[in-house]
Short mmCIF file of C-alpha atoms in Angstrom, two decimals:
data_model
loop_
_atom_site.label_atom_id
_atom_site.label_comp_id
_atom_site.label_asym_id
_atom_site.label_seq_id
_atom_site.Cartn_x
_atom_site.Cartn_y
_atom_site.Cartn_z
CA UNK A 948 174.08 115.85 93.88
CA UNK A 949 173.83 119.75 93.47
CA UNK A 950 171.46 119.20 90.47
CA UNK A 951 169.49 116.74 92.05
CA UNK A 952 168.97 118.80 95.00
CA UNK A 953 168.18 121.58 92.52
CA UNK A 954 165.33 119.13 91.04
CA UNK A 955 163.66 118.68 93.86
CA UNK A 956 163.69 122.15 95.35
CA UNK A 957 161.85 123.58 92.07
CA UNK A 958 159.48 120.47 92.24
CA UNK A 959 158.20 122.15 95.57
CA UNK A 960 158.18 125.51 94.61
CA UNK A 961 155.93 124.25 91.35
CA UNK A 962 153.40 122.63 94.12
CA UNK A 963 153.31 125.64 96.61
CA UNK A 964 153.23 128.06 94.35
CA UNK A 965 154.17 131.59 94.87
CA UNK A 966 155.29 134.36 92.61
CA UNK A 967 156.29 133.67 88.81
CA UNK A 968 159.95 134.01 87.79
CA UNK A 969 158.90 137.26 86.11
CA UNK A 970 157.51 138.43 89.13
CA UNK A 971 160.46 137.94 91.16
CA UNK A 972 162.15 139.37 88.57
CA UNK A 973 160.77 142.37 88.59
CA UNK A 974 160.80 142.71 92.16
CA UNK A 975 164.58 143.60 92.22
CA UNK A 976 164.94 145.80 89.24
CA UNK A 977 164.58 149.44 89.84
CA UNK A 978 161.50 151.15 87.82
CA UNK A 979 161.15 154.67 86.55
CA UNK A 980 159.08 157.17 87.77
CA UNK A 981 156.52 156.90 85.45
CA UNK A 982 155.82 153.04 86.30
CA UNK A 983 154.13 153.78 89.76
CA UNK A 984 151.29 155.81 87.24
CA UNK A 985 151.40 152.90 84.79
CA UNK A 986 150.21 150.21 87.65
CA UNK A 987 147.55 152.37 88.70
CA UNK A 988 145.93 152.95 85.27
CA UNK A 989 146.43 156.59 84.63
CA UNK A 990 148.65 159.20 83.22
CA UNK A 991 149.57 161.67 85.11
CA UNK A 992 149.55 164.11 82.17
CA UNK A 993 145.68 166.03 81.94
CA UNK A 994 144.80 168.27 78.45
CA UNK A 995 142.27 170.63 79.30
CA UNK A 996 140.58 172.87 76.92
CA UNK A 997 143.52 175.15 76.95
CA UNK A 998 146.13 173.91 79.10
CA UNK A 999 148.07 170.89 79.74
CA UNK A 1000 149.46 169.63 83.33
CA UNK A 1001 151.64 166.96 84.39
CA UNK A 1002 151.43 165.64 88.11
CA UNK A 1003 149.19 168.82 88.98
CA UNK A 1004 151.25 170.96 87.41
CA UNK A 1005 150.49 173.34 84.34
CA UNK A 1006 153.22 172.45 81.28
CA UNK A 1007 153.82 176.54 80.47
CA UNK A 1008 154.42 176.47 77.08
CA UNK A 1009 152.64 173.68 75.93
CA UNK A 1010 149.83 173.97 73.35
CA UNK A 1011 146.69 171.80 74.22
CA UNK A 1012 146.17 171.79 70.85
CA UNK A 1013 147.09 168.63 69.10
CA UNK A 1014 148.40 167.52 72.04
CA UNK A 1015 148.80 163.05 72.29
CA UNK A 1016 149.66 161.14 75.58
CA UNK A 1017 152.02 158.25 74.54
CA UNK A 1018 153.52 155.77 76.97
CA UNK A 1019 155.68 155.06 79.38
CA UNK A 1020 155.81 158.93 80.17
CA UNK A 1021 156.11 160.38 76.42
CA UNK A 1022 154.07 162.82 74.97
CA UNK A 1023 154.03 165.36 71.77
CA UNK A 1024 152.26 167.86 70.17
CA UNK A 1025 153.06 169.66 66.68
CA UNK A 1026 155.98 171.80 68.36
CA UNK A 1027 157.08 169.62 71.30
CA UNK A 1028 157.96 166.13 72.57
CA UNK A 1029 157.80 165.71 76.34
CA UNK A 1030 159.53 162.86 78.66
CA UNK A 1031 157.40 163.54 82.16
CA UNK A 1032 156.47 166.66 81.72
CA UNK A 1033 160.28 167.94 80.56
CA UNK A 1034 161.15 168.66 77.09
CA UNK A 1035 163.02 166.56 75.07
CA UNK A 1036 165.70 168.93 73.50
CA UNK A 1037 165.72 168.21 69.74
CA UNK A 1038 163.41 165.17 69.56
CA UNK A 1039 161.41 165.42 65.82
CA UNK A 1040 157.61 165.90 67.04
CA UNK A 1041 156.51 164.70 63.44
CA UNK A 1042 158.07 161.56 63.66
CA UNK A 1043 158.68 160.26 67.31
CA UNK A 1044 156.90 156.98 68.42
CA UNK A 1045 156.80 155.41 71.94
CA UNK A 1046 158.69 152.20 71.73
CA UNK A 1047 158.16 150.15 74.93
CA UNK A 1048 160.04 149.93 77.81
CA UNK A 1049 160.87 153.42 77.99
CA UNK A 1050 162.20 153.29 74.61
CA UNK A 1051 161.71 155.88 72.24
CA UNK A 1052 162.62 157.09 68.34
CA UNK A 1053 161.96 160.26 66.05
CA UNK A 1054 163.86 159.70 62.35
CA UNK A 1055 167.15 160.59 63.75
CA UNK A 1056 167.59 159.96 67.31
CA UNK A 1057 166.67 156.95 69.60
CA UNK A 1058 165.79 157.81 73.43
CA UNK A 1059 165.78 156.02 76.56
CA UNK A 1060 163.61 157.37 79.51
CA UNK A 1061 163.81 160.63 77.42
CA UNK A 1062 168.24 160.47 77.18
CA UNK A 1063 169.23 159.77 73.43
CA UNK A 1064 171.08 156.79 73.48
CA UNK A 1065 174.62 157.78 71.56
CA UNK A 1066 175.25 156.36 68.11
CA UNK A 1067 171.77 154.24 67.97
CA UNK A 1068 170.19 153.69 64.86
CA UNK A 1069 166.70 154.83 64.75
CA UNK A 1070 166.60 153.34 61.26
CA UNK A 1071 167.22 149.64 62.36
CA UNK A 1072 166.17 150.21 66.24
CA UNK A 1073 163.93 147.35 67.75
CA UNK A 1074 162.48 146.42 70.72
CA UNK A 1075 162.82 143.01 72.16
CA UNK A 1076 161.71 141.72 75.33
CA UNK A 1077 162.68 142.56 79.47
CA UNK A 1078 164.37 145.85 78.80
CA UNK A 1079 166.58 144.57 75.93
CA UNK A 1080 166.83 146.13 72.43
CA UNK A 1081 168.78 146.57 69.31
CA UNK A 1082 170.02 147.84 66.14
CA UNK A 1083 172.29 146.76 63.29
CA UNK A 1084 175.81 147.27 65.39
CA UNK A 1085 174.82 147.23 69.12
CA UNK A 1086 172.71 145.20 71.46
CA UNK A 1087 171.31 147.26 74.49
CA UNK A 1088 169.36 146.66 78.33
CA UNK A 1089 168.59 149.52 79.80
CA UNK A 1090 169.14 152.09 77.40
CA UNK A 1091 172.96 150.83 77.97
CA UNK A 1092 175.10 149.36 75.09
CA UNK A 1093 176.33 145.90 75.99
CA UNK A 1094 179.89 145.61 75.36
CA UNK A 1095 180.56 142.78 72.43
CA UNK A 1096 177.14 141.49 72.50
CA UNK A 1097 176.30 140.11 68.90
CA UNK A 1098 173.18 141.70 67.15
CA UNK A 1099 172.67 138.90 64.33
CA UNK A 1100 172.60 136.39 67.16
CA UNK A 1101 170.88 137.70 70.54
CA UNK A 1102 168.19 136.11 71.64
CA UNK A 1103 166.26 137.31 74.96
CA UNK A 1104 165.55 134.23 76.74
CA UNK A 1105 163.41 135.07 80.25
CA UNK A 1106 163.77 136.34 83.93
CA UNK A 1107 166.55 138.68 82.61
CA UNK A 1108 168.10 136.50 81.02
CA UNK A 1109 169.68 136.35 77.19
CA UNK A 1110 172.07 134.86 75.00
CA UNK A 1111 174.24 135.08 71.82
CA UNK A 1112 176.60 133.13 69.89
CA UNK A 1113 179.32 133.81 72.36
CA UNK A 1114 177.97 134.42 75.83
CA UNK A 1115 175.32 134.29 78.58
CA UNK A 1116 173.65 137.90 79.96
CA UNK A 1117 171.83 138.60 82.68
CA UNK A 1118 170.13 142.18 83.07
CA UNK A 1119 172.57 143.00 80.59
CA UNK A 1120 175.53 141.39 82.32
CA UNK A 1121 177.94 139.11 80.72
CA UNK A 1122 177.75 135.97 83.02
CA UNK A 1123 181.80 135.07 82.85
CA UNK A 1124 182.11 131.52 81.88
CA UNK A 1125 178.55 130.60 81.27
CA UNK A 1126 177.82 128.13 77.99
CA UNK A 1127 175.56 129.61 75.13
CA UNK A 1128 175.27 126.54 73.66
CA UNK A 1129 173.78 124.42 76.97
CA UNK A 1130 172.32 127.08 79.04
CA UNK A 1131 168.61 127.08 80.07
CA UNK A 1132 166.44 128.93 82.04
CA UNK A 1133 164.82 127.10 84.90
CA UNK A 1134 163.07 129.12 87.10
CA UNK A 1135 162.56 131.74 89.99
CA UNK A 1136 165.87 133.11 88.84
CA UNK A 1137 167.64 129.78 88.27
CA UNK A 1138 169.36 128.65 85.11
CA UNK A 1139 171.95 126.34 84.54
CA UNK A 1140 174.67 125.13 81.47
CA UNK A 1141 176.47 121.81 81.18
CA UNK A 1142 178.29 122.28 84.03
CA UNK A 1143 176.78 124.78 86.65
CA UNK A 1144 174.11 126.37 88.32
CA UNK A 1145 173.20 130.08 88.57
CA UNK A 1146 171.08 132.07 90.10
CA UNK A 1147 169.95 135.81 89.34
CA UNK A 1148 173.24 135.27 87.02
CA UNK A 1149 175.64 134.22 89.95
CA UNK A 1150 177.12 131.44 89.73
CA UNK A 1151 176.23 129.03 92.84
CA UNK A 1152 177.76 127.18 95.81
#
């Protein structure tokens, strides 16, 4: 009965439309600073002919020269890498790429929001999808490791949702109980298993 009350509940959101399942999503996960530039279109660093300035502000220090915006709030130049206008202690300028979702690497180090991430491995760092990540040992969301999680087997499903061999995760949460093996995402934040229903990775009534 549950289900089939489920059923026809997502039928009518399908016909009145409203926001996407991503949308919603997004709508309760916190953002960064930098993302309020990011919807607007611009980047709040500016390189003049001498100077550089973040948010107004001149970057003392920093040589125009060379200089290269990146996303989600990097930036380098020859000397220097920069996380919103702050320097990023010890990050390689030579070899430090902007990821995605405020993931970062040089050759040694991987970065979150411009925080190395301890004991990643820029060598076999990747991006996946919705915040998650990962390299040969760990699975991450968040910049955070996620305890057990199973590299050779995640699998980012949608909404904030993923999966491995072993468990269901929601933003990086272990959903306790959840079935790998049957569990689908539905929509709007609803997914279900064999035998229940969940929603924004709760369990429901």
């Amino acid at each position: 009965m549950k289900k089939l009350f489920l059923s026809t509940f997502l039928l009518f959101c399908s016909i009145i439309g409203g926001l996407s399942a991503h949308e919603r999503h997004e709508g309760h996960r916190s953002h960064d600073a930098y993302e309020h530039d990011a919807r607007h279109r611009h980047s709040p660093y500016f390189v003049s002919d001498n100077s550089v300035f973040f948010e107004g502000h001149e970057l003392k220090g920093a040589s125009a020269s060379g200089f290269k915006i990146l996303k989600d709030g990097y930036a380098k130049n020859v000397w220097n890498v920069y996380y919103l206008g702050r320097v990023i202690n010890d990050a390689a300028s030579n070899s430090f790429k902007a990821l995605g979702y405020g993931y970062a690497k040089d050759t040694w180090n991987v970065y979150y929001n411009g925080v190395k991430i301890p004991d990643a491995s820029s060598n076999s760092f990747t991006i996946l999808h919705d915040w998650y990540a990962k390299d040969t040992w760990n699975v991450y969301y968040d910049g955070h490791k996620i305890s057990d999680a199973s590299p050779g087997s995640f699998k980012v499903l949608r909404d904030g949702y993923a999966k491995d061999t072993w468990n269901v995760y929601f933003d990086g949460r272990k959903i306790e109980g959840a079935a790998p093996d049957s569990f689908k995402v539905l929509r709007d934040g609803y997914a279900e298993d064999t035998w229940n229903t969940y929603y924004h990775g709760k369990e429901t009534d």
